[in-house]
PDB file of C-alpha atoms in Angstrom:
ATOM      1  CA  UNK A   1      25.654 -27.270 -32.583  1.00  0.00           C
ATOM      2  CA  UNK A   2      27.769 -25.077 -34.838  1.00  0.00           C
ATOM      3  CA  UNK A   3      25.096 -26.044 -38.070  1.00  0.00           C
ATOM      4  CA  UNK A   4      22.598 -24.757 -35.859  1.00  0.00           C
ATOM      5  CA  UNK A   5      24.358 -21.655 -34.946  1.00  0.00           C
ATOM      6  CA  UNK A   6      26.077 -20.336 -37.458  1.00  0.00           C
ATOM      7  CA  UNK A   7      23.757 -16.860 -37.627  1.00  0.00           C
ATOM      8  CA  UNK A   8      25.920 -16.846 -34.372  1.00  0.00           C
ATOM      9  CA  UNK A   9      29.742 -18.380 -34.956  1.00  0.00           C
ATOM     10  CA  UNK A  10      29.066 -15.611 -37.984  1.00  0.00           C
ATOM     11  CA  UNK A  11      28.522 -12.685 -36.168  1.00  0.00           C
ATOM     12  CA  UNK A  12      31.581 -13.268 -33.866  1.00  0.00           C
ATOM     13  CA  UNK A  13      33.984 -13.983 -36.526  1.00  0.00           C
ATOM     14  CA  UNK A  14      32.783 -10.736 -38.499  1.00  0.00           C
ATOM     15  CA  UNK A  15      33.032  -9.042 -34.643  1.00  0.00           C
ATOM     16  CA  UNK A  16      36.826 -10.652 -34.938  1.00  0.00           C
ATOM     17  CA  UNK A  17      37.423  -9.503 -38.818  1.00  0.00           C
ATOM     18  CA  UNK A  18      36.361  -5.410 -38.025  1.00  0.00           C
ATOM     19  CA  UNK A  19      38.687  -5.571 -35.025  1.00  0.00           C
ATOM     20  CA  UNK A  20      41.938  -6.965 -36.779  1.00  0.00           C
ATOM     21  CA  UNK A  21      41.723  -5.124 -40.009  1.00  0.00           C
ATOM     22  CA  UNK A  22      41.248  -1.681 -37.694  1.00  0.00           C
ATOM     23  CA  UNK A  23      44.072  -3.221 -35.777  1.00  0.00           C
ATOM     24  CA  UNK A  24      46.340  -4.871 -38.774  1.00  0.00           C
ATOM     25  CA  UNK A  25      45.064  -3.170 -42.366  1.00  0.00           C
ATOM     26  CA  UNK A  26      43.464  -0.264 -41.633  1.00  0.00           C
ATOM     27  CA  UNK A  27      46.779   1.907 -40.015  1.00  0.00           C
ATOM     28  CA  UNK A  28      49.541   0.215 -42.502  1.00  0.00           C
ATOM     29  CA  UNK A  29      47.720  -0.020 -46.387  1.00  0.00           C
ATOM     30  CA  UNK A  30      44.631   2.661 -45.439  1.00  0.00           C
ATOM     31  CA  UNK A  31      45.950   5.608 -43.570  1.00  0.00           C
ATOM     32  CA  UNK A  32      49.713   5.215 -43.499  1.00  0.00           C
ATOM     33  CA  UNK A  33      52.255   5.154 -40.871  1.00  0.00           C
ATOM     34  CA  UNK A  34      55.134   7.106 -39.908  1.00  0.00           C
ATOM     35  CA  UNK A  35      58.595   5.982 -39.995  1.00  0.00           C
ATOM     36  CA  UNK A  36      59.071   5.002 -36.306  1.00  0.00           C
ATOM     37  CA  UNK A  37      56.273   1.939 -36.473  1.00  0.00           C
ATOM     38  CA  UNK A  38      55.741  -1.465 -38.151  1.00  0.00           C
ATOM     39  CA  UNK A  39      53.159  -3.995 -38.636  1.00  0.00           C
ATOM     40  CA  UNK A  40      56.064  -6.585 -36.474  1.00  0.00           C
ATOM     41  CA  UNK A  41      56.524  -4.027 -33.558  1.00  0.00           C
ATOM     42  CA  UNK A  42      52.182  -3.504 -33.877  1.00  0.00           C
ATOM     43  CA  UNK A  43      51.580  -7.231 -34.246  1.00  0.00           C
ATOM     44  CA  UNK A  44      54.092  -7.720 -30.999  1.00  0.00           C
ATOM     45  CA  UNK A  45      52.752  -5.216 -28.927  1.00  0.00           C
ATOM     46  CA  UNK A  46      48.599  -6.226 -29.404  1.00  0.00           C
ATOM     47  CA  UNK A  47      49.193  -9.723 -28.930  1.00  0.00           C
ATOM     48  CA  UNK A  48      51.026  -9.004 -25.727  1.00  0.00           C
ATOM     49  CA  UNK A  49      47.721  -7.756 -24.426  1.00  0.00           C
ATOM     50  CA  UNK A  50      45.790 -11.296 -22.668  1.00  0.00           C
ATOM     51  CA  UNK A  51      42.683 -10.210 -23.546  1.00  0.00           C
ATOM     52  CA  UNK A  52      43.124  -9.403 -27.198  1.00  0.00           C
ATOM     53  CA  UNK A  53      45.221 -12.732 -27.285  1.00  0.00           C
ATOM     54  CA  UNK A  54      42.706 -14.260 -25.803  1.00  0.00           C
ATOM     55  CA  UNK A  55      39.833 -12.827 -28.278  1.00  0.00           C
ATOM     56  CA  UNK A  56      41.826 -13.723 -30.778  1.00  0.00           C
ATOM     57  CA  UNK A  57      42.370 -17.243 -30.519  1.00  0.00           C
ATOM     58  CA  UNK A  58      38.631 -17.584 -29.197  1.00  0.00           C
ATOM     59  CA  UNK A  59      37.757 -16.113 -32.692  1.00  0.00           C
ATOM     60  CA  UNK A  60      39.990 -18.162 -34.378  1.00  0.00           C
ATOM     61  CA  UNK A  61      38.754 -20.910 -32.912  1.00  0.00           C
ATOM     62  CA  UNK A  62      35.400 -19.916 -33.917  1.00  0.00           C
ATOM     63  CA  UNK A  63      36.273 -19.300 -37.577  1.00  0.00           C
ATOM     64  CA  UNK A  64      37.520 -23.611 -37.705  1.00  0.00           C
ATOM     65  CA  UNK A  65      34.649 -24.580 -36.344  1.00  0.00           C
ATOM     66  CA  UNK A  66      32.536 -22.052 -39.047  1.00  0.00           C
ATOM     67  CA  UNK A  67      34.779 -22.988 -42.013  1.00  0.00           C
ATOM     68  CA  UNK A  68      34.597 -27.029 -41.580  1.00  0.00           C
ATOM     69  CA  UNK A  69      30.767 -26.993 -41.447  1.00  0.00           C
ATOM     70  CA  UNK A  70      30.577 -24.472 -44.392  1.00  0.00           C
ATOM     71  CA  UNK A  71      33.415 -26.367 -46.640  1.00  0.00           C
ATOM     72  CA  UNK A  72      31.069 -29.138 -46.193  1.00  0.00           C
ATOM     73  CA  UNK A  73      27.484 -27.383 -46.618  1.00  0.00           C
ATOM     74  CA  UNK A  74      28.964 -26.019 -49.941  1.00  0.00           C
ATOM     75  CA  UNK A  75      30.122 -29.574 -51.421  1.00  0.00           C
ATOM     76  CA  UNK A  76      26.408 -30.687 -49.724  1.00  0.00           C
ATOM     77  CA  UNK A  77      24.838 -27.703 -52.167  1.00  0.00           C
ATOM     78  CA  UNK A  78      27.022 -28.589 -55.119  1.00  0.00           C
ATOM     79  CA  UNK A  79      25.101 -32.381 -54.468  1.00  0.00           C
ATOM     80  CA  UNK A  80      28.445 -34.406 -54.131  1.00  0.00           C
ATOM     81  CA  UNK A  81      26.506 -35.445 -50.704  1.00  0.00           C
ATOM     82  CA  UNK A  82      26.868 -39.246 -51.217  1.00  0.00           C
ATOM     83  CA  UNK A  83      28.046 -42.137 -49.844  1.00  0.00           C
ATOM     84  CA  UNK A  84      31.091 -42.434 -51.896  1.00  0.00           C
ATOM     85  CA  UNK A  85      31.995 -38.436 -51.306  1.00  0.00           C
ATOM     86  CA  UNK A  86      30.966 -37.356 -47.938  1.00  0.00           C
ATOM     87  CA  UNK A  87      33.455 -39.091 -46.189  1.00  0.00           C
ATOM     88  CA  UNK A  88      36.077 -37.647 -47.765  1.00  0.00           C
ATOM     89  CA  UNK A  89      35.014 -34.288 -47.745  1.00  0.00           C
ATOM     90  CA  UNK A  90      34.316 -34.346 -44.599  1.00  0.00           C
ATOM     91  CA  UNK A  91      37.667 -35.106 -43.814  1.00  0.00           C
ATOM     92  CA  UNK A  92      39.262 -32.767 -45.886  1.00  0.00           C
ATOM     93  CA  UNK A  93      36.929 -29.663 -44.880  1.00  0.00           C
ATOM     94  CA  UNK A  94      38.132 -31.099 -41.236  1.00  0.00           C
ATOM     95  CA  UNK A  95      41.909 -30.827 -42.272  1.00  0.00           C
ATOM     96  CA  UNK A  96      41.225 -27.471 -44.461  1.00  0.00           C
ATOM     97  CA  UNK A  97      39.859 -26.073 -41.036  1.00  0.00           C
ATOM     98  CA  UNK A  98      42.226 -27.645 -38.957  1.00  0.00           C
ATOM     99  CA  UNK A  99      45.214 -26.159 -40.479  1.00  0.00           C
ATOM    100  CA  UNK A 100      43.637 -22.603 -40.871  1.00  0.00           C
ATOM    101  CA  UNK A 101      42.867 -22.252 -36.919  1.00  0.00           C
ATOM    102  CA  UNK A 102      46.220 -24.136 -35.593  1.00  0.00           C
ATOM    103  CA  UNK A 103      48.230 -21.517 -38.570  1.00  0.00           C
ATOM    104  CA  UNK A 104      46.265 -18.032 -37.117  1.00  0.00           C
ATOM    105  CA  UNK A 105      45.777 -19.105 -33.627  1.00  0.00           C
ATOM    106  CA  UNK A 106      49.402 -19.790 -33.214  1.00  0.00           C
ATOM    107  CA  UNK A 107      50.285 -15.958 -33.692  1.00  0.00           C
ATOM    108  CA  UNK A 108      48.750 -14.748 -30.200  1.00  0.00           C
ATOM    109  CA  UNK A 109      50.279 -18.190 -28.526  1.00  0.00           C
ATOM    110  CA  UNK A 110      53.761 -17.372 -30.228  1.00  0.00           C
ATOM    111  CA  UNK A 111      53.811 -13.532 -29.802  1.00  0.00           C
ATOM    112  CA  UNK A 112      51.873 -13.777 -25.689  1.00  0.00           C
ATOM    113  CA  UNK A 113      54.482 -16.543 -24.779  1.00  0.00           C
ATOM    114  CA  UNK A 114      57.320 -14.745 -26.157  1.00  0.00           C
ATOM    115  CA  UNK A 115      58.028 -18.134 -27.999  1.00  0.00           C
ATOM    116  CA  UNK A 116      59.794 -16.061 -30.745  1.00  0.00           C
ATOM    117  CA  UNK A 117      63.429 -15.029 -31.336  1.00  0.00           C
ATOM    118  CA  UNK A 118      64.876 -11.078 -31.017  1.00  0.00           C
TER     119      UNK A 118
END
């Protein structure tokens, strides 16, 4: 599905990319801030919101999906697609994915659970 639809997964992870850099880069390394905010209190205080939380991790998990099929298109265009090499690139563009969605997913989980210490 996602091989046949990436025109698609692509479009909602560049939705999700324009929405956290006006949320995350944007205000802190483009316009400034004053003195009384931070990117912690900022980061806190969006993912506290369920529906941005919720986008979020829906995005996130969007982007795995996106960058497993791609790491393996790419290594299929570079013509290691063989029986000796697609196993384990398949594998590793799983795990490469894998740990990239469980590492930026966990943010909104963390900071919407108020998993994290004072």
């Amino acid at each position: 599905w996602f091989s046949r639809n990436m025109g698609f997964t692509g479009s909602i992870i560049l939705f999700f990319i324009v929405i956290h850099l006006y949320n995350f880069f944007l205000p802190y390394r483009i316009i400034g801030f004053d003195g009384n905010e931070n990117v912690a209190t900022e980061v806190q205080e969006v993912f506290s919101n369920g529906w941005y939380a919720s986008l979020y991790t829906v995005s996130v998990l969007f982007l795995g999906f996106h960058l497993s099929h791609a790491f393996q298109s790419a290594f299929q265009t570079l013509g290691f697609n063989n029986k000796q090499y697609s196993p384990v690139i398949k594998l590793v563009g799983t795990l490469f994915a894998l740990l990239i969605t469980v590492g930026f997913a966990s943010f909104p989980v963390v900071y919407y659970f108020h998993l994290f210490g004072k």
